[in-house]
mmCIF file of C-alpha atoms (C1' of nucleotides) in Angstrom:
data_model
loop_
_atom_site.group_PDB
_atom_site.id
_atom_site.type_symbol
_atom_site.label_atom_id
_atom_site.label_comp_id
_atom_site.label_asym_id
_atom_site.label_seq_id
_atom_site.Cartn_x
_atom_site.Cartn_y
_atom_site.Cartn_z
ATOM 1 C CA MET A 28 8.298 5.017 8.221
ATOM 2 C CA CYS A 29 10.064 3.278 5.505
ATOM 3 C CA GLY A 30 10.665 4.751 2.216
ATOM 4 C CA ARG A 31 13.909 3.677 0.985
ATOM 5 C CA TYR A 32 16.001 0.851 1.426
ATOM 6 C CA ALA A 33 18.831 -1.461 0.242
ATOM 7 C CA LEU A 34 18.657 -5.308 -1.344
ATOM 8 C CA HIS A 35 21.999 -6.287 -2.575
ATOM 9 C CA SER A 36 21.940 -10.073 -2.075
ATOM 10 C CA SER A 37 21.912 -12.140 -4.981
ATOM 11 C CA LEU A 38 18.744 -14.100 -6.178
ATOM 12 C CA GLU A 39 20.025 -17.217 -4.887
ATOM 13 C CA GLU A 40 20.777 -15.968 -1.493
ATOM 14 C CA ILE A 41 17.139 -14.630 -1.219
ATOM 15 C CA ALA A 42 15.815 -17.813 -2.535
ATOM 16 C CA GLU A 43 17.675 -19.980 -0.378
ATOM 17 C CA GLU A 44 16.567 -17.518 2.804
ATOM 18 C CA PHE A 45 13.025 -17.716 1.909
ATOM 19 C CA SER A 46 12.839 -21.053 0.346
ATOM 20 C CA ALA A 47 11.518 -19.540 -2.774
ATOM 21 C CA LYS A 48 11.465 -20.371 -6.542
ATOM 22 C CA ILE A 49 14.265 -18.622 -8.473
ATOM 23 C CA PRO A 50 12.602 -16.392 -11.226
ATOM 24 C CA GLN A 51 13.794 -16.251 -14.609
ATOM 25 C CA GLN A 52 14.178 -12.753 -14.235
ATOM 26 C CA LYS A 53 17.238 -11.084 -12.964
ATOM 27 C CA ILE A 54 17.600 -8.429 -10.718
ATOM 28 C CA GLU A 55 20.206 -5.651 -9.861
ATOM 29 C CA LYS A 56 21.989 -5.015 -6.530
ATOM 30 C CA ARG A 57 20.077 -2.229 -5.069
ATOM 31 C CA TYR A 58 21.262 0.305 -2.648
ATOM 32 C CA ASN A 59 18.443 3.104 -2.902
ATOM 33 C CA ALA A 60 15.427 1.067 -3.764
ATOM 34 C CA ALA A 61 12.662 3.572 -3.768
ATOM 35 C CA PRO A 62 8.610 3.933 -4.147
ATOM 36 C CA ALA A 63 7.160 3.395 -7.664
ATOM 37 C CA GLN A 64 10.124 0.894 -8.656
ATOM 38 C CA LYS A 65 9.801 -2.664 -9.345
ATOM 39 C CA LEU A 66 11.308 -4.635 -6.332
ATOM 40 C CA PRO A 67 11.502 -8.332 -5.296
ATOM 41 C CA VAL A 68 8.906 -9.454 -3.320
ATOM 42 C CA ILE A 69 7.990 -13.217 -1.658
ATOM 43 C CA ILE A 70 4.484 -14.299 -2.125
ATOM 44 C CA ARG A 71 3.091 -18.107 -1.322
ATOM 45 C CA GLN A 72 1.035 -19.732 -4.015
ATOM 46 C CA GLN A 73 1.153 -23.451 -3.176
ATOM 47 C CA GLN A 74 5.155 -22.988 -3.025
ATOM 48 C CA ASN A 75 7.020 -19.434 -2.627
ATOM 49 C CA TYR A 76 7.897 -17.342 -5.517
ATOM 50 C CA ILE A 77 10.119 -14.194 -5.615
ATOM 51 C CA LYS A 78 8.399 -11.637 -7.875
ATOM 52 C CA LEU A 79 9.083 -8.067 -9.280
ATOM 53 C CA PHE A 80 6.379 -6.066 -7.984
ATOM 54 C CA SER A 81 5.860 -1.994 -7.817
ATOM 55 C CA TRP A 82 5.994 -0.472 -4.672
ATOM 56 C CA GLY A 83 3.094 1.326 -3.949
ATOM 57 C CA LEU A 84 -0.203 -0.706 -3.523
ATOM 58 C CA VAL A 85 -2.694 -0.052 -6.175
ATOM 59 C CA PRO A 86 -6.143 -1.212 -5.087
ATOM 60 C CA SER A 87 -8.248 -3.495 -7.376
ATOM 61 C CA TRP A 88 -10.469 -0.881 -7.797
ATOM 62 C CA ALA A 89 -8.254 2.003 -8.840
ATOM 63 C CA LYS A 90 -8.930 3.775 -12.144
ATOM 64 C CA ASP A 91 -5.562 5.553 -11.843
ATOM 65 C CA PRO A 92 -2.297 3.572 -10.979
ATOM 66 C CA SER A 93 -0.669 6.864 -9.581
ATOM 67 C CA ILE A 94 -2.792 6.181 -6.581
ATOM 68 C CA GLY A 95 0.012 3.871 -5.693
ATOM 69 C CA SER A 96 2.432 6.819 -4.846
ATOM 70 C CA LYS A 97 0.384 7.399 -1.357
ATOM 71 C CA MET A 98 0.051 3.607 -0.369
ATOM 72 C CA ILE A 99 3.824 2.856 0.197
ATOM 73 C CA ASN A 100 2.931 2.314 3.573
ATOM 74 C CA ALA A 101 0.212 0.768 5.746
ATOM 75 C CA ARG A 102 -0.454 1.440 9.388
ATOM 76 C CA SER A 103 -0.766 -1.987 10.985
ATOM 77 C CA GLU A 104 -3.068 -0.404 13.467
ATOM 78 C CA THR A 105 -5.618 0.049 10.902
ATOM 79 C CA ILE A 106 -4.734 -2.258 8.161
ATOM 80 C CA ALA A 107 -7.478 -4.685 8.420
ATOM 81 C CA GLU A 108 -10.241 -1.808 8.076
ATOM 82 C CA LYS A 109 -8.879 0.315 5.473
ATOM 83 C CA PRO A 110 -10.703 0.123 2.154
ATOM 84 C CA SER A 111 -7.356 0.167 0.503
ATOM 85 C CA PHE A 112 -5.601 -2.509 2.314
ATOM 86 C CA ARG A 113 -7.962 -4.915 3.839
ATOM 87 C CA LYS A 114 -8.731 -7.021 0.802
ATOM 88 C CA ALA A 115 -5.066 -7.662 0.615
ATOM 89 C CA PHE A 116 -4.421 -8.102 4.293
ATOM 90 C CA SER A 117 -7.138 -10.910 4.601
ATOM 91 C CA ARG A 118 -5.593 -12.630 1.257
ATOM 92 C CA SER A 119 -2.382 -11.603 -0.117
ATOM 93 C CA ARG A 120 0.143 -11.127 2.338
ATOM 94 C CA CYS A 121 3.901 -11.054 1.123
ATOM 95 C CA LEU A 122 7.389 -10.561 2.818
ATOM 96 C CA VAL A 123 9.790 -7.963 1.298
ATOM 97 C CA PRO A 124 13.580 -8.791 1.372
ATOM 98 C CA VAL A 125 15.734 -5.990 2.448
ATOM 99 C CA ASN A 126 19.678 -5.944 3.532
ATOM 100 C CA GLY A 127 18.960 -2.420 5.255
ATOM 101 C CA PHE A 128 16.591 0.427 5.351
ATOM 102 C CA TYR A 129 16.779 4.169 5.425
ATOM 103 C CA GLU A 130 15.058 6.623 7.900
ATOM 104 C CA TRP A 131 15.759 10.368 8.181
ATOM 105 C CA LYS A 132 16.576 11.484 11.426
ATOM 106 C CA LYS A 133 15.852 15.148 12.169
ATOM 107 C CA THR A 134 18.410 17.476 13.731
ATOM 108 C CA SER A 135 19.053 20.901 14.289
ATOM 109 C CA SER A 136 21.219 21.005 11.117
ATOM 110 C CA GLY A 137 18.592 19.267 8.928
ATOM 111 C CA LYS A 138 17.809 15.869 8.205
ATOM 112 C CA ARG A 139 20.312 13.037 8.415
ATOM 113 C CA PRO A 140 19.852 9.982 6.692
ATOM 114 C CA VAL A 141 20.213 6.538 8.953
ATOM 115 C CA TYR A 142 20.841 3.144 7.517
ATOM 116 C CA ILE A 143 19.179 0.299 9.781
ATOM 117 C CA THR A 144 20.564 -3.385 9.259
ATOM 118 C CA PRO A 145 20.296 -6.464 11.015
ATOM 119 C CA LYS A 146 22.616 -7.194 13.661
ATOM 120 C CA ASN A 147 23.343 -10.940 13.296
ATOM 121 C CA ALA A 148 21.572 -11.921 9.968
ATOM 122 C CA ALA A 149 21.890 -11.029 6.135
ATOM 123 C CA ILE A 150 18.523 -10.287 5.273
ATOM 124 C CA PHE A 151 15.343 -8.505 6.952
ATOM 125 C CA ALA A 152 11.958 -9.742 6.146
ATOM 126 C CA PHE A 153 9.345 -6.687 6.031
ATOM 127 C CA ALA A 154 5.740 -7.755 6.208
ATOM 128 C CA GLY A 155 4.028 -6.578 3.153
ATOM 129 C CA LEU A 156 0.641 -6.856 1.234
ATOM 130 C CA TRP A 157 0.347 -7.196 -2.376
ATOM 131 C CA GLU A 158 -2.248 -6.658 -5.096
ATOM 132 C CA THR A 159 -3.368 -6.781 -8.617
ATOM 133 C CA CYS A 160 -4.946 -4.347 -10.559
ATOM 134 C CA GLN A 161 -6.595 -4.140 -14.158
ATOM 135 C CA ILE A 162 -5.975 -0.759 -15.805
ATOM 136 C CA ASN A 163 -6.507 -0.505 -19.529
ATOM 137 C CA GLU A 164 -6.068 -4.045 -20.286
ATOM 138 C CA LYS A 165 -2.841 -4.002 -18.148
ATOM 139 C CA THR A 166 -2.235 -5.865 -14.940
ATOM 140 C CA ILE A 167 -0.525 -3.917 -12.025
ATOM 141 C CA PHE A 168 1.137 -5.848 -9.748
ATOM 142 C CA SER A 169 1.979 -3.665 -6.482
ATOM 143 C CA PHE A 170 2.926 -4.119 -2.852
ATOM 144 C CA THR A 171 3.041 -1.943 0.346
ATOM 145 C CA VAL A 172 4.797 -2.154 3.674
ATOM 146 C CA ALA A 173 3.437 -2.544 6.949
ATOM 147 C CA THR A 174 4.429 -0.040 9.768
ATOM 148 C CA THR A 175 4.152 0.285 13.726
ATOM 149 C CA GLU A 176 5.336 2.359 16.298
ATOM 150 C CA PRO A 177 9.070 2.522 16.551
ATOM 151 C CA ASN A 178 11.269 0.211 19.086
ATOM 152 C CA ASN A 179 13.764 1.673 21.624
ATOM 153 C CA THR A 180 16.319 2.114 19.050
ATOM 154 C CA LEU A 181 14.316 3.395 16.274
ATOM 155 C CA LYS A 182 12.726 5.884 18.561
ATOM 156 C CA GLU A 183 15.742 7.854 18.629
ATOM 157 C CA ILE A 184 15.649 8.318 15.127
ATOM 158 C CA HIS A 185 11.734 8.482 13.762
ATOM 159 C CA ASN A 186 8.281 7.635 15.292
ATOM 160 C CA ARG A 187 7.553 4.744 12.705
ATOM 161 C CA MET A 188 9.273 1.871 11.793
ATOM 162 C CA PRO A 189 8.454 -0.919 9.066
ATOM 163 C CA VAL A 190 7.234 -4.218 10.815
ATOM 164 C CA ILE A 191 9.976 -6.785 10.688
ATOM 165 C CA LEU A 192 9.376 -10.497 10.812
ATOM 166 C CA THR A 193 12.306 -12.072 12.607
ATOM 167 C CA THR A 194 11.488 -15.749 13.095
ATOM 168 C CA LYS A 195 10.547 -18.331 10.201
ATOM 169 C CA GLN A 196 7.778 -19.355 12.095
ATOM 170 C CA ASN A 197 6.300 -15.627 11.977
ATOM 171 C CA GLN A 198 7.444 -15.379 8.309
ATOM 172 C CA ASN A 199 5.318 -18.378 7.794
ATOM 173 C CA ILE A 200 1.884 -17.627 9.623
ATOM 174 C CA TRP A 201 2.182 -13.966 7.551
ATOM 175 C CA LEU A 202 2.998 -15.852 4.486
ATOM 176 C CA ASN A 203 0.143 -18.472 4.456
ATOM 177 C CA GLU A 204 -3.202 -17.164 3.337
ATOM 178 C CA ASP A 205 -5.070 -19.282 5.772
ATOM 179 C CA SER A 206 -3.729 -17.680 8.493
ATOM 180 C CA PRO A 207 -6.534 -16.319 10.833
ATOM 181 C CA ALA A 208 -6.562 -12.332 10.669
ATOM 182 C CA GLN A 209 -6.178 -12.367 14.583
ATOM 183 C CA GLU A 210 -2.703 -14.186 14.169
ATOM 184 C CA CYS A 211 -1.421 -12.129 11.425
ATOM 185 C CA LEU A 212 -2.402 -8.665 13.168
ATOM 186 C CA LYS A 213 -0.287 -10.031 16.555
ATOM 187 C CA LEU A 214 2.694 -10.110 14.327
ATOM 188 C CA LEU A 215 2.455 -6.298 13.228
ATOM 189 C CA ARG A 216 4.695 -5.165 16.145
ATOM 190 C CA PRO A 217 8.164 -3.496 16.423
ATOM 191 C CA CYS A 218 11.046 -6.195 16.506
ATOM 192 C CA ASP A 219 13.006 -6.429 19.441
ATOM 193 C CA ASP A 220 16.108 -3.971 19.494
ATOM 194 C CA ALA A 221 18.565 -7.089 19.441
ATOM 195 C CA TYR A 222 17.932 -7.448 16.016
ATOM 196 C CA ILE A 223 18.978 -4.236 14.544
ATOM 197 C CA THR A 224 21.974 -1.893 14.360
ATOM 198 C CA HIS A 225 22.485 1.283 12.603
ATOM 199 C CA HIS A 226 24.575 4.233 11.297
ATOM 200 C CA TYR A 227 24.430 7.673 9.698
ATOM 201 C CA VAL A 228 25.007 7.624 5.947
ATOM 202 C CA SER A 229 25.879 10.189 3.224
ATOM 203 C CA ARG A 230 22.855 12.386 1.991
ATOM 204 C CA LYS A 231 23.686 11.253 -1.376
ATOM 205 C CA VAL A 232 20.955 8.436 -0.445
ATOM 206 C CA ASN A 233 18.524 11.393 -0.723
ATOM 207 C CA ALA A 234 18.313 11.460 -4.576
ATOM 208 C CA THR A 235 17.261 8.412 -6.077
ATOM 209 C CA TYR A 236 19.350 8.529 -9.047
ATOM 210 C CA ASN A 237 22.401 7.664 -6.621
ATOM 211 C CA ASP A 238 22.360 3.838 -6.294
ATOM 212 C CA ALA A 239 25.820 2.620 -5.302
ATOM 213 C CA PRO A 240 27.660 0.692 -2.558
ATOM 214 C CA GLU A 241 28.834 3.656 -0.953
ATOM 215 C CA LEU A 242 25.309 4.799 0.059
ATOM 216 C CA ILE A 243 25.212 2.439 2.649
ATOM 217 C CA LYS A 244 28.695 3.054 4.084
ATOM 218 C CA PRO A 245 29.098 4.886 7.444
ATOM 219 C CA VAL A 246 29.763 8.666 7.537
ATOM 220 C CA THR A 247 30.329 10.933 10.483
ATOM 221 C CA TYR A 248 28.355 14.159 10.735
ATOM 222 C CA PRO A 249 29.422 17.332 13.179
ATOM 223 C CA GLU A 250 28.508 16.397 16.889
ATOM 224 C CA GLN A 251 26.977 19.840 17.655
ATOM 225 C CA SER A 252 24.905 21.861 15.060
ATOM 226 C CA GLU A 253 26.769 25.585 13.782
ATOM 227 C CA PHE A 254 25.972 28.602 15.786
ATOM 228 C CA PHE A 255 23.611 31.344 13.688
ATOM 229 C "C1'" DC B 2 -30.523 7.529 -4.280
ATOM 230 C "C1'" DC B 3 -25.610 9.248 -6.447
ATOM 231 C "C1'" DA B 4 -20.822 11.371 -5.353
ATOM 232 C "C1'" DG B 5 -16.594 11.010 -4.035
ATOM 233 C "C1'" DA B 6 -13.171 9.087 -1.271
ATOM 234 C "C1'" DC B 7 -10.137 5.252 -0.482
ATOM 235 C "C1'" DG B 8 -3.164 6.849 2.553
ATOM 236 C "C1'" DT B 9 0.863 8.145 5.649
ATOM 237 C "C1'" DT B 10 4.395 10.888 7.544
ATOM 238 C "C1'" DG B 11 5.322 14.870 10.275
ATOM 239 C "C1'" DT B 12 5.349 20.226 9.837
ATOM 240 C "C1'" DT B 13 13.596 21.959 10.451
ATOM 241 C "C1'" DG C 24 -15.205 -2.690 -4.337
ATOM 242 C "C1'" DT C 25 -17.222 -0.510 -0.555
ATOM 243 C "C1'" DC C 26 -18.199 3.042 2.836
ATOM 244 C "C1'" DT C 27 -19.567 7.922 4.050
ATOM 245 C "C1'" DG C 28 -21.555 11.955 3.176
ATOM 246 C "C1'" DG C 29 -25.027 14.839 1.249
ATOM 247 C "C1'" DC D 24 11.406 8.381 1.813
ATOM 248 C "C1'" DC D 25 13.276 13.144 -1.176
ATOM 249 C "C1'" DA D 26 13.286 15.881 -5.689
ATOM 250 C "C1'" DG D 27 11.332 18.579 -8.735
ATOM 251 C "C1'" DA D 28 7.138 20.410 -10.870
ATOM 252 C "C1'" DC D 29 3.462 23.114 -10.263
ATOM 253 C "C1'" DG D 30 1.173 25.253 -17.936
ATOM 254 C "C1'" DT D 31 -0.361 26.210 -22.362
ATOM 255 C "C1'" DT D 32 -0.149 26.372 -27.412
ATOM 256 C "C1'" DG D 33 1.715 24.585 -30.989
ATOM 257 C "C1'" DT D 34 6.591 23.785 -33.842
ATOM 258 C "C1'" DT D 35 13.207 26.039 -33.761
ATOM 259 C "C1'" DG E 11 1.533 23.840 -0.293
ATOM 260 C "C1'" DT E 12 0.870 19.808 -2.510
ATOM 261 C "C1'" DC E 13 1.119 16.424 -6.082
ATOM 262 C "C1'" DT E 14 4.111 13.024 -8.804
ATOM 263 C "C1'" DG E 15 7.660 10.440 -10.036
ATOM 264 C "C1'" DG E 16 11.683 7.486 -9.221
#
DNA sequence: CCAGACGTTGTT
DNA sequence: GTCTGG
DNA sequence: CCAGACGTTGTT
DNA sequence: GTCTGG
C-alpha cells in the first residue's frame, strides 16, 4: 500500500518532467507527505497542469469530507467497479509525482520504515484518480493512489504497492481522458524491479509532524532481534 | 418502495 | 449518484 | 501510512 | 477496537 511519500523536486523540475504548466502557487519540499494534506498532482485538461489536491478521494456524492480518509488508495483489481472510484477512473485520472515512498516492513522487533526510490530517474509517477465534490458551497478537490500486488522487491517489504507508470507512453495513456478503460486497466501492474531501489530509514517518519531531509537518509537496524 | 453503504490494509 | 439489502 | 483520541457541560 | 487527523 502507499500511505506516505516524499516530494522534494522543485515545481520547475516537476513541470519539466510532466510537460505541465507551472502553477502560481508555491510548494514546499516534502519528506513526509501524508493523507489529508494538499499535494501536487498532474491532471490533463487540454494541457497538463500541476494542481494541489487533498490526498484521500472524496466522491462527488459525499456529504462528509471525512470519507476521504478511507479513500487514500484504490485497489486496481476493483477500481473500475467500486462506486467511490469508477466515475473518476473513467474520466478523471491523474499522475502523482513522487521522489520516493515509504512502506513499513514488519519484523520481529516491530515495524521498520523503508524508503523506496527510483533507481535511474528523479521522479516516480503514481497512477492516481481525482474528483471534485461540493459540500456546503465549497468545492473539494481530492485524489487517490492506485495500488497493485507487489513486485519481487516489494514482496519482501509489504503485500501491496502503488502503481508506478515508468514510461512516458503509459503516463500519456493514463492522463488522456479518452483512453479506453481496457487500456487503462492494463497499466495497473507492479512496475519492474529494475526501476527501484530501497533502504531502511528512521522511525522519525512515523510521526507526520516530522518533515525534514534526514527522514529519507539510510539507517541501519540490528540484524537480529533481541531475545526475550 | 426506502435506508444505508459506498474503502484499504493487515491483525507484531 | 447508484447499488444492495430489507 | 502512523499517532492520538475516544465526552459533556459550561467557563479559571 | 475503531475512527479521525495529519
